[in-house]
Short mmCIF file of C-alpha atoms in Angstrom, two decimals:
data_model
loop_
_atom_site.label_atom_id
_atom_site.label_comp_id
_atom_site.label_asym_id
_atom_site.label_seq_id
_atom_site.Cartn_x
_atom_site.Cartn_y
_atom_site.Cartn_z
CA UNK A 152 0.00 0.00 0.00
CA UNK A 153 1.80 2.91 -1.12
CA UNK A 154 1.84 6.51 0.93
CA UNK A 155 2.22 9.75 -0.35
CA UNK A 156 6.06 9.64 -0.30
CA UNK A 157 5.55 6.14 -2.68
CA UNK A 158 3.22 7.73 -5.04
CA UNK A 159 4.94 11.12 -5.71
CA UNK A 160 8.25 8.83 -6.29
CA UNK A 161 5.83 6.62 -8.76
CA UNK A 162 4.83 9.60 -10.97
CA UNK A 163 8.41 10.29 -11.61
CA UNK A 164 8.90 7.57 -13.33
CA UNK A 165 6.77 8.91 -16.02
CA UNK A 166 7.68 10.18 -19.08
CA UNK A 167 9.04 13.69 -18.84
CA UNK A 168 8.36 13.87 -15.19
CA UNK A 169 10.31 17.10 -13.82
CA UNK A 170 8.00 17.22 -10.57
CA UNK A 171 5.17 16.24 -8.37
CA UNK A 172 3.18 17.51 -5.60
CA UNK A 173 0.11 16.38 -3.34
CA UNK A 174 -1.70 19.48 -2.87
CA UNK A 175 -4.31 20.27 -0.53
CA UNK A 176 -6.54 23.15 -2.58
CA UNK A 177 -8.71 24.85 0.00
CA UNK A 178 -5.05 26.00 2.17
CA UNK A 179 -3.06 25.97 -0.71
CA UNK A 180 -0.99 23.26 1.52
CA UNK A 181 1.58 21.15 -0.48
CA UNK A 182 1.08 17.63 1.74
CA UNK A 183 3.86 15.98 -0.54
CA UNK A 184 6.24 16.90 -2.86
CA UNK A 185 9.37 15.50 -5.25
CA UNK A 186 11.50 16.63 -8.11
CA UNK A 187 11.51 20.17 -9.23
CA UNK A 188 9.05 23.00 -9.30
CA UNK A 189 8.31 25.76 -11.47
CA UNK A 190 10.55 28.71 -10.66
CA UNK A 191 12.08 26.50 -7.67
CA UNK A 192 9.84 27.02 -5.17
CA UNK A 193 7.37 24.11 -4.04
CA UNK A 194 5.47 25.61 -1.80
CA UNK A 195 4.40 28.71 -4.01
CA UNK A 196 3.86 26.47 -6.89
CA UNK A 197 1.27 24.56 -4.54
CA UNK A 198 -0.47 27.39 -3.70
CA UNK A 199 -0.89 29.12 -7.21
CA UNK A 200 -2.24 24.86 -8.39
CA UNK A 201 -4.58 24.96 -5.62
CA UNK A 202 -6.22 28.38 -6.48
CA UNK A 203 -6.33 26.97 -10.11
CA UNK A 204 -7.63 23.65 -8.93
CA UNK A 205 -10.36 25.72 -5.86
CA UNK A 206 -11.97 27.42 -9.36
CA UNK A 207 -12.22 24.48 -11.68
CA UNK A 208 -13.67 22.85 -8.34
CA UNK A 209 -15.90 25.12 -7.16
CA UNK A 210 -17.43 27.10 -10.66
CA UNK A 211 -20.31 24.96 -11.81
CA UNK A 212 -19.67 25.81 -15.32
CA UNK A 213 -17.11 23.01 -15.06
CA UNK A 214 -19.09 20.50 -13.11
CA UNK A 215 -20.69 17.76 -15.10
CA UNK A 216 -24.74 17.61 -15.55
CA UNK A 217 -25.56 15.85 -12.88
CA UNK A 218 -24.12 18.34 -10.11
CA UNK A 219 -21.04 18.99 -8.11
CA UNK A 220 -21.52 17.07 -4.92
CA UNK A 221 -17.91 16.22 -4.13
CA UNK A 222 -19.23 13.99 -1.53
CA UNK A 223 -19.89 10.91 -4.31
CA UNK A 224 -18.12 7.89 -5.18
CA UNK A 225 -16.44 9.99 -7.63
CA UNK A 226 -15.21 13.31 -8.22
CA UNK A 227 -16.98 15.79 -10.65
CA UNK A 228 -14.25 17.21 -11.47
CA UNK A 229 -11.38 14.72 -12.66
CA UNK A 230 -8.57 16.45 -13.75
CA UNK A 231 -7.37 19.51 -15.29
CA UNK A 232 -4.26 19.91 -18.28
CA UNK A 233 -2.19 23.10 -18.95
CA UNK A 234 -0.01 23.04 -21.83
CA UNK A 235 2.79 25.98 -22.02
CA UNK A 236 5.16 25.82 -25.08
CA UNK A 237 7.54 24.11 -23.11
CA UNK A 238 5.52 21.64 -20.75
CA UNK A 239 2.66 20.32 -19.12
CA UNK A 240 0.67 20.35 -15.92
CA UNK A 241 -1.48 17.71 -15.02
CA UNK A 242 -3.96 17.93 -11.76
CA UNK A 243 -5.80 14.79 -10.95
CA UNK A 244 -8.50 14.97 -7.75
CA UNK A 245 -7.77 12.74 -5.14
CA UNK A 246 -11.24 11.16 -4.09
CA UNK A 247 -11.03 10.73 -0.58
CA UNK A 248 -13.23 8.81 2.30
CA UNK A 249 -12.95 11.88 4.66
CA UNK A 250 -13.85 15.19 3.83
CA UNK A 251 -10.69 16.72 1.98
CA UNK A 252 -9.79 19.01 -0.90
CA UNK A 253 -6.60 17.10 -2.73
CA UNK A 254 -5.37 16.71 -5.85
CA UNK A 255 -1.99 15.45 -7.51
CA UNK A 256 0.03 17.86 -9.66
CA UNK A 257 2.28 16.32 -12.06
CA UNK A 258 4.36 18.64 -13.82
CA UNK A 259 6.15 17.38 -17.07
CA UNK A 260 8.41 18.30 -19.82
CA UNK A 261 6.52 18.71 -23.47
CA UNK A 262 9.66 17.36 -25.43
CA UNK A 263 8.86 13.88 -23.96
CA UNK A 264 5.84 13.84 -21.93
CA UNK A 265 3.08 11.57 -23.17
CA UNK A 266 -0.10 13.61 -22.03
CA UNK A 267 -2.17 10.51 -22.44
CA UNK A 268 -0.50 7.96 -20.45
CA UNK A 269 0.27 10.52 -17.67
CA UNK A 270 -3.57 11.45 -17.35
CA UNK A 271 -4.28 7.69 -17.38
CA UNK A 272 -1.36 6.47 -14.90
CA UNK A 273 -2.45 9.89 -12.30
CA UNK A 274 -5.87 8.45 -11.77
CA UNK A 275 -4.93 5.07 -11.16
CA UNK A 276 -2.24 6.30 -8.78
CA UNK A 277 -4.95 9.25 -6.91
CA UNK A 278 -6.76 6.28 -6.57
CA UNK A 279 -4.41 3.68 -5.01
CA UNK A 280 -2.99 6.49 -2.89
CA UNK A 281 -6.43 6.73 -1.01
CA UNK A 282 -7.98 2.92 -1.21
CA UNK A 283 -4.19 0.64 -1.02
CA UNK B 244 15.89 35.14 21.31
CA UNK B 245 17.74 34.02 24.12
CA UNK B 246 15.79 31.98 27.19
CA UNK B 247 16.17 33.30 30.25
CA UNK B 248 17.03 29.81 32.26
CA UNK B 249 16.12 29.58 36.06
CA UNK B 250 16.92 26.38 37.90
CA UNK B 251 13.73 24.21 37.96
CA UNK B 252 10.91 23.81 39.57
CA UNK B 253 9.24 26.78 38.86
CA UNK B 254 10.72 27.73 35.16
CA UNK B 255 10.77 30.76 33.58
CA UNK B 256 7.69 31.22 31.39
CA UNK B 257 8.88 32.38 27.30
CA UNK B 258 6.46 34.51 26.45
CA UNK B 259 5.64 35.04 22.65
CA UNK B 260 4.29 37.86 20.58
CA UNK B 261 1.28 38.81 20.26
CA UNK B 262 1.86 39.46 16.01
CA UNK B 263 3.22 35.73 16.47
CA UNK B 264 6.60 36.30 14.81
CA UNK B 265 9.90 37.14 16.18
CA UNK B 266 13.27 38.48 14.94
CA UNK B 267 14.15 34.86 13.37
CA UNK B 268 10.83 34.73 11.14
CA UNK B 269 9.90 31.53 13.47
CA UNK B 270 6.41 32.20 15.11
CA UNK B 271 7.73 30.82 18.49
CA UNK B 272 11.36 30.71 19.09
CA UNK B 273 10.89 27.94 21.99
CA UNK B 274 9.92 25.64 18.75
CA UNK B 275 12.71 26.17 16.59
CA UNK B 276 15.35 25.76 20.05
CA UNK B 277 13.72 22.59 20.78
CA UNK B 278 13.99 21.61 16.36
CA UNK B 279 17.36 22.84 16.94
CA UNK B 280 18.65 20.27 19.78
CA UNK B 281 16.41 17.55 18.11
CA UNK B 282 13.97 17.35 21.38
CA UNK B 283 11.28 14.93 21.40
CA UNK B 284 8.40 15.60 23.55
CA UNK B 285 5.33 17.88 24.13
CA UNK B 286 5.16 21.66 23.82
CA UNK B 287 2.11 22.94 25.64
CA UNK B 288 0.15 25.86 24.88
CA UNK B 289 -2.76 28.07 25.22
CA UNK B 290 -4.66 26.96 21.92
CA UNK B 291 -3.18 23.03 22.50
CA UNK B 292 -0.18 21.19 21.84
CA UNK B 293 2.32 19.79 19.61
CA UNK B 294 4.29 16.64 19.96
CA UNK B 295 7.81 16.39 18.95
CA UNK B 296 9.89 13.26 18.17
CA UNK B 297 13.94 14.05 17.11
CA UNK B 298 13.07 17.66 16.24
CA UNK B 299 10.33 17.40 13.83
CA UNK B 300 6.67 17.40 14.73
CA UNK B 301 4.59 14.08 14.38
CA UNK B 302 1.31 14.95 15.86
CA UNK B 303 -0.78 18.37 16.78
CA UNK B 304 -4.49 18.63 18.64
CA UNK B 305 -6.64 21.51 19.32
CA UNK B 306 -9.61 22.43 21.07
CA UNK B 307 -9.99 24.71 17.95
CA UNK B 308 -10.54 21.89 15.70
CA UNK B 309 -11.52 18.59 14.99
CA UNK B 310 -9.15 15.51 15.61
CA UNK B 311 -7.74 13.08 13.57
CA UNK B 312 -10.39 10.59 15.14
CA UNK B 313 -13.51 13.11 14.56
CA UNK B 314 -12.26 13.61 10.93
CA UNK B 315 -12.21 9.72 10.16
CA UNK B 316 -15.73 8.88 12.01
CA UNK B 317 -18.02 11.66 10.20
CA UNK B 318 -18.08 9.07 7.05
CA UNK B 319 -17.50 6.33 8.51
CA UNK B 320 -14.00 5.45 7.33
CA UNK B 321 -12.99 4.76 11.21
CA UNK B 322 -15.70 4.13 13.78
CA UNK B 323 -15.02 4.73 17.75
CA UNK B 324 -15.09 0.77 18.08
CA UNK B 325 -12.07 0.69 15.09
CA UNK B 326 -10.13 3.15 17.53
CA UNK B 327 -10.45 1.96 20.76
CA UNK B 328 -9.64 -1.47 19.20
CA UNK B 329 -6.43 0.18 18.07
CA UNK B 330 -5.48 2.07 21.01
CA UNK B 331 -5.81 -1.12 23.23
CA UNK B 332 -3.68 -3.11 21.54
CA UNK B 333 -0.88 -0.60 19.80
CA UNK B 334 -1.78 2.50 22.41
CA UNK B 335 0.85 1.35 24.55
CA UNK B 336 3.68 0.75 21.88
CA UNK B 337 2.99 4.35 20.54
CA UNK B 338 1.93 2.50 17.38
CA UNK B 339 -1.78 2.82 16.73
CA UNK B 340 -1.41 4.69 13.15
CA UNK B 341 0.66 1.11 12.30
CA UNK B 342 -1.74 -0.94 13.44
CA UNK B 343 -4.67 0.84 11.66
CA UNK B 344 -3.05 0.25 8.32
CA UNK B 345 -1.46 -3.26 9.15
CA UNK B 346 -4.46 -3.89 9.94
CA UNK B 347 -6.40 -2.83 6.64
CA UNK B 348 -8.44 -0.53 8.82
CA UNK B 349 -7.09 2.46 6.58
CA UNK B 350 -5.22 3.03 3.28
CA UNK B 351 -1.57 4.41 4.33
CA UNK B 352 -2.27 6.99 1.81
CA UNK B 353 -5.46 8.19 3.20
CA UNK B 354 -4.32 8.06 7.01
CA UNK B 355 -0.79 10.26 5.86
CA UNK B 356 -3.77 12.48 3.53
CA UNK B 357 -5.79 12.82 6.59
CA UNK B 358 -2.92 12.92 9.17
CA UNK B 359 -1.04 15.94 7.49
CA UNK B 360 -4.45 17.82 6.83
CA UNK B 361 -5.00 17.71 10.53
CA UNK B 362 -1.68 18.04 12.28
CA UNK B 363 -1.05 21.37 10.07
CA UNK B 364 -4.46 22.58 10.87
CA UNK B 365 -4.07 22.04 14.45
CA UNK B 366 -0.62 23.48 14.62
CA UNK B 367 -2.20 26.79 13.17
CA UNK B 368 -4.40 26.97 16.17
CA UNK B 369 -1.46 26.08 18.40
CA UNK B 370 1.12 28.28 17.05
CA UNK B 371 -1.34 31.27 16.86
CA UNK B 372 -1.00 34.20 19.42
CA UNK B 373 -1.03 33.16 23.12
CA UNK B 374 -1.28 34.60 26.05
CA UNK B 375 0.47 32.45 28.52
CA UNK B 376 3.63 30.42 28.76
CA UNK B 377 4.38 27.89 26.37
CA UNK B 378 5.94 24.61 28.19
CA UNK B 379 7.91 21.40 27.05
CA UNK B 380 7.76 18.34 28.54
CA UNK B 381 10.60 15.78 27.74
CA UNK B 382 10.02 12.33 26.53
CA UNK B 383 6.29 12.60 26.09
CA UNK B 384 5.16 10.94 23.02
CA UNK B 385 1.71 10.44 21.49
CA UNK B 386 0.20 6.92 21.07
CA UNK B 387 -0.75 7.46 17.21
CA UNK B 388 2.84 7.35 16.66
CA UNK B 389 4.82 8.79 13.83
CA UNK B 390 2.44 8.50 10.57
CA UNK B 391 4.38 11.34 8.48
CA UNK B 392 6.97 13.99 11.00
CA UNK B 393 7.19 17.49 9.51
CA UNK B 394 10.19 19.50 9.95
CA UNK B 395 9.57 22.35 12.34
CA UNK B 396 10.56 24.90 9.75
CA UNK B 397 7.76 23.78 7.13
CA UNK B 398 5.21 24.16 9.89
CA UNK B 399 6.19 27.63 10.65
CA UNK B 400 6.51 28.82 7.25
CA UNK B 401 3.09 27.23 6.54
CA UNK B 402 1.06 29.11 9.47
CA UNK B 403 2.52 31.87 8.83
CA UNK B 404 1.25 31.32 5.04
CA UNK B 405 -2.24 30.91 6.05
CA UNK B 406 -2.29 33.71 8.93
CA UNK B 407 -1.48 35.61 5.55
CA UNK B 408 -4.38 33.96 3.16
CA UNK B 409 -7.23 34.24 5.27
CA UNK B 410 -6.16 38.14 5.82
CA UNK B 411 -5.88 38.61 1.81
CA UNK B 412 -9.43 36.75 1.70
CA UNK B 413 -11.27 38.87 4.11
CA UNK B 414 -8.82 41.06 6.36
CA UNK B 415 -11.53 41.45 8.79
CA UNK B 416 -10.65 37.73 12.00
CA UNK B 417 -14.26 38.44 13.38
CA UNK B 418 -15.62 35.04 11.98
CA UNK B 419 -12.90 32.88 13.40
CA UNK B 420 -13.90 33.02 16.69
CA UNK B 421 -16.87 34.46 17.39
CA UNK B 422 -20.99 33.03 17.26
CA UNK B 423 -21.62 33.33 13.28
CA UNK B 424 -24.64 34.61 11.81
CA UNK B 425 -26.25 35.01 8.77
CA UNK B 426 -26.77 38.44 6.90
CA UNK B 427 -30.01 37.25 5.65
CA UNK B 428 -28.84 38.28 2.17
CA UNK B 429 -30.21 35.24 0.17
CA UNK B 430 -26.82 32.95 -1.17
CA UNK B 431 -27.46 32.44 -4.76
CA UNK B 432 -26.53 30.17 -7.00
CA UNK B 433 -22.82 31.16 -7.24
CA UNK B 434 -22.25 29.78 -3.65
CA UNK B 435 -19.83 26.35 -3.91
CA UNK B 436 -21.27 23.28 -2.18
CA UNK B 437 -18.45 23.30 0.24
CA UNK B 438 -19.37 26.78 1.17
CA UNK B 439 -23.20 26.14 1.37
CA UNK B 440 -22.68 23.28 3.88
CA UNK B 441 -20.73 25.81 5.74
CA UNK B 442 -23.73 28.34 5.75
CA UNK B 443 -25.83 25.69 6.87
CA UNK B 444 -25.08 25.33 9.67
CA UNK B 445 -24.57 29.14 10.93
CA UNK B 446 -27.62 29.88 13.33
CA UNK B 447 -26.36 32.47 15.56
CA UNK B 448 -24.66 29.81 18.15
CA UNK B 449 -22.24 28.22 16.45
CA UNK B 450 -18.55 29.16 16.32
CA UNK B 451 -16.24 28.25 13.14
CA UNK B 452 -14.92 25.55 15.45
CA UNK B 453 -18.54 24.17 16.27
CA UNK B 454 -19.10 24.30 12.59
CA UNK B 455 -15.76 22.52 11.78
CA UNK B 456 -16.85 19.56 14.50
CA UNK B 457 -20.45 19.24 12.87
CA UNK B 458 -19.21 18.81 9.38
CA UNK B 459 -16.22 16.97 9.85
CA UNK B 460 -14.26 19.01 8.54
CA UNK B 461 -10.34 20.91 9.24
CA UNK B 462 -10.93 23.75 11.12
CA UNK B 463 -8.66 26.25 8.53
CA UNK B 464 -10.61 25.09 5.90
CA UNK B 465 -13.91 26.28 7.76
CA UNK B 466 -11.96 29.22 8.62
CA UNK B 467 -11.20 29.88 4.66
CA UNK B 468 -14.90 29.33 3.14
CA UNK B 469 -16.37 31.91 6.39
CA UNK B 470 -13.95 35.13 5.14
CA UNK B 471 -15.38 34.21 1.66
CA UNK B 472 -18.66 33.97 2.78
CA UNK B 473 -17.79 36.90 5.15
CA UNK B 474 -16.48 38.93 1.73
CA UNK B 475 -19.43 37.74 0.13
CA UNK B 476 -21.73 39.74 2.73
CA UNK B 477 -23.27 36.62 3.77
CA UNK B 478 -22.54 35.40 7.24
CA UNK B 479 -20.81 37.96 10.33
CA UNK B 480 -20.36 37.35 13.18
CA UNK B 481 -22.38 38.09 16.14
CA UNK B 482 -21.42 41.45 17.86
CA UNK B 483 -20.19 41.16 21.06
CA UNK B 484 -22.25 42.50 23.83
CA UNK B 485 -21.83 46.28 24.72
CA UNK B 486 -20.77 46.09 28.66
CA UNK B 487 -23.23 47.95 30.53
CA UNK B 488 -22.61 51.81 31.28
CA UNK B 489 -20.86 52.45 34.69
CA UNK B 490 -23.09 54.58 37.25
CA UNK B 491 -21.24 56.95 38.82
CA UNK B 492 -20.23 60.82 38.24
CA UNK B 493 -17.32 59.88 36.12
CA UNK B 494 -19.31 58.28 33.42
CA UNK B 495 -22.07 61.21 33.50
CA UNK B 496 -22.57 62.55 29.92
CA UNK B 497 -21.35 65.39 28.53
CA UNK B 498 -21.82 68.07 25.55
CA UNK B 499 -17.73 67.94 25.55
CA UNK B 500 -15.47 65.26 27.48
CA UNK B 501 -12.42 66.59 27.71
CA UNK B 502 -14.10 69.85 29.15
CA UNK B 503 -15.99 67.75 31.51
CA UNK B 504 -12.47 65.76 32.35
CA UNK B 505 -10.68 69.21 33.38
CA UNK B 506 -13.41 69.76 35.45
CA UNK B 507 -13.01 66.76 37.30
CA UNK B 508 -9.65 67.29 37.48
CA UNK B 509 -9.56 70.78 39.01
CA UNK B 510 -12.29 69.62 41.44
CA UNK B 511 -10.35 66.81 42.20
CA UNK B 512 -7.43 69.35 43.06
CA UNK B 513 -8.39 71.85 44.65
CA UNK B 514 -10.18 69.13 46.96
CA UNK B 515 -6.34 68.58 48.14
#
């Protein structure tokens, strides 16, 4: 059963992984963190993601149809993708059993990131993270 | 900061600032001393406590907010049979957090997720301003035992970051403490779900930490969604009562005070 420590370490094997975080968006709290961050700094980086992440979580013009009750099974909001010319950020939700606000924040290189796999491998590993 | 030592018992209380931080940028210099000489132990103070193992902090509690244990019962994740099930047999070992995910009680993931969320949101209660002495005991340790230690300098800099949010939110601490109640302006539709559960249950009693308890929920983050709410114009908090006028000449009215005040005075004199 990995821990946060296991899974940050995890999503650097990926493809063009330069850094990871486990971010706590309501604070702005970075739980977890490896590798680099834009401009150096961790703990700012977690705290600009988590306003970014707060928005796409909160605004119901992103929530799907059927409502934006983040108590479900699932998450309304999955994940969100910035591309910049030279990389991607990837924030996956972290569906929890408690009442939290976390998401994942992979950060990766655009010369050989795969976009696709990354999205795919971040939700399996938000949701080992929280079940084992 | 220097510590004034006096042979114990009784010891020297350290008294921190009000503002909360000190020359060093540390929000209590006893904390960083004790980081420094790798202490493990408790540190006592108004708003709770924090326990220390080889410097770094491993556990935090507050009367401000809800505990690990209240945050894993309100869904159901960990029920008070599940705990007390732990604490008798790894309580005494200082291993209970072990034995919950040994055990399959818990995900490790979840318990560090839930873990961290709380001991940072209790430390912000604990580290905030106090008014009396702060106090270390030696050698105490808590019987969750280490889940995930954070260095002493993280937890700082982190409190010190959210003293700063909240005030760039709403600048106005009134809803942190105090009964909340609602402006009676109706929320509309642009209210977030987390922030309507909030609202819910403001009826004039409750404080931010009564709130926090009935939801679940980390105190801070209660704390955050009230200054919106606050900026929003939808919830206060309950004025404080106005003390009741003294009787007596001094407090008699006057058209101006300070004229009234010299009166006083040279009454008061040439009375000598």
């Amino acid at each position: 059963m990995p821990g946060i420590d296991e899974c940050l370490l995890e999503a650097m094997t990926l493809p063009g992984a330069r850094g990871a975080a486990v971010v706590d968006w309501t604070s702005g709290l970075a739980l977890g963190t490896v590798g680099d961050a834009p401009g150096g700094d961790h703990e700012t980086t977690a705290a600009e993601a988590a306003e970014l992440a707060r928005l796409a979580a909160e605004h119901s013009a992103f929530a799907p149809s059927d409502g934006s009750d983040w108590s479900e099974q699932e998450t309304p909001v999955e994940d969100l993708i910035i591309s910049n010319r030279d990389s991607y950020h990837l924030l996956r939700f972290v569906r929890t059993t408690f009442d939290s606000s976390v998401f994942l924040h992979l950060w990766l290189a655009r010369s050989d990131g795969n976009l696709a796999l990354a999205r795919i491998r971040l939700g399996e590993m938000a949701g080992r993270l929280v079940l084992g | 900061m220097t510590t004034v030592r006096t042979p114990p018992p009784p010891r020297l209380p350290v008294r921190d600032r009000a503002a909360g931080t000190s020359a060093n940028g540390g929000v209590s210099p006893m904390l960083s001393r004790l980081a420094d000489e790798r202490a493990t132990g408790v540190l006592i103070r108004e708003h709770g406590t924090l326990y220390l193992a080889d410097g770094q902090v491993v556990h935090a509690e507050s009367p401000s907010t809800p505990g690990l244990d209240v945050l894993l019962a309100a869904r159901g994740v960990l029920d008070a049979e599940a705990w007390r099930e732990a604490v008798a047999a790894a309580g005494a070992r200082r291993r209970v957090g072990r034995f919950l995910v040994d055990h399959g009680r818990i995900a490790e993931g979840a318990l560090e997720l839930c873990h961290l969320g709380a001991l940072y949101d209790a430390a912000y209660f604990v580290l905030g301003p106090s008014g009396s002495p702060t106090r270390f005991r030696y050698g105490a340790a808590h019987w969750l035992g280490p889940v995930h230690p954070v260095p002493v300098a993280a937890l700082e800099r982190e409190t010190v970051r959210r003293r700063e949010l909240l005030h760039r939110i709403w600048p106005d601490p009134a809803t942190d403490t105090a009964p909340l109640l609602r402006s009676g302006l109706p929320a509309g539709p642009s209210v977030p779900l987390r922030q309507e559960a909030v609202l819910g249950r403001v009826d004039g009693v409750r404080t931010a930490a009564d709130v926090s308890v009935a939801l679940g929920r980390p105190a801070f983050h209660t704390l955050v969604d009230l200054r919106r709410l606050a900026a929003a114009g939808l919830v206060g908090a309950v004025p404080a009562p106005q003390p009741p006028p003294l009787p007596g000449v001094l407090t008699q009215p006057s058209a101006d005070p300070d004229v009234a005040l010299l009166r006083r005075l040279r009454d008061a004199l040439e009375a000598l």
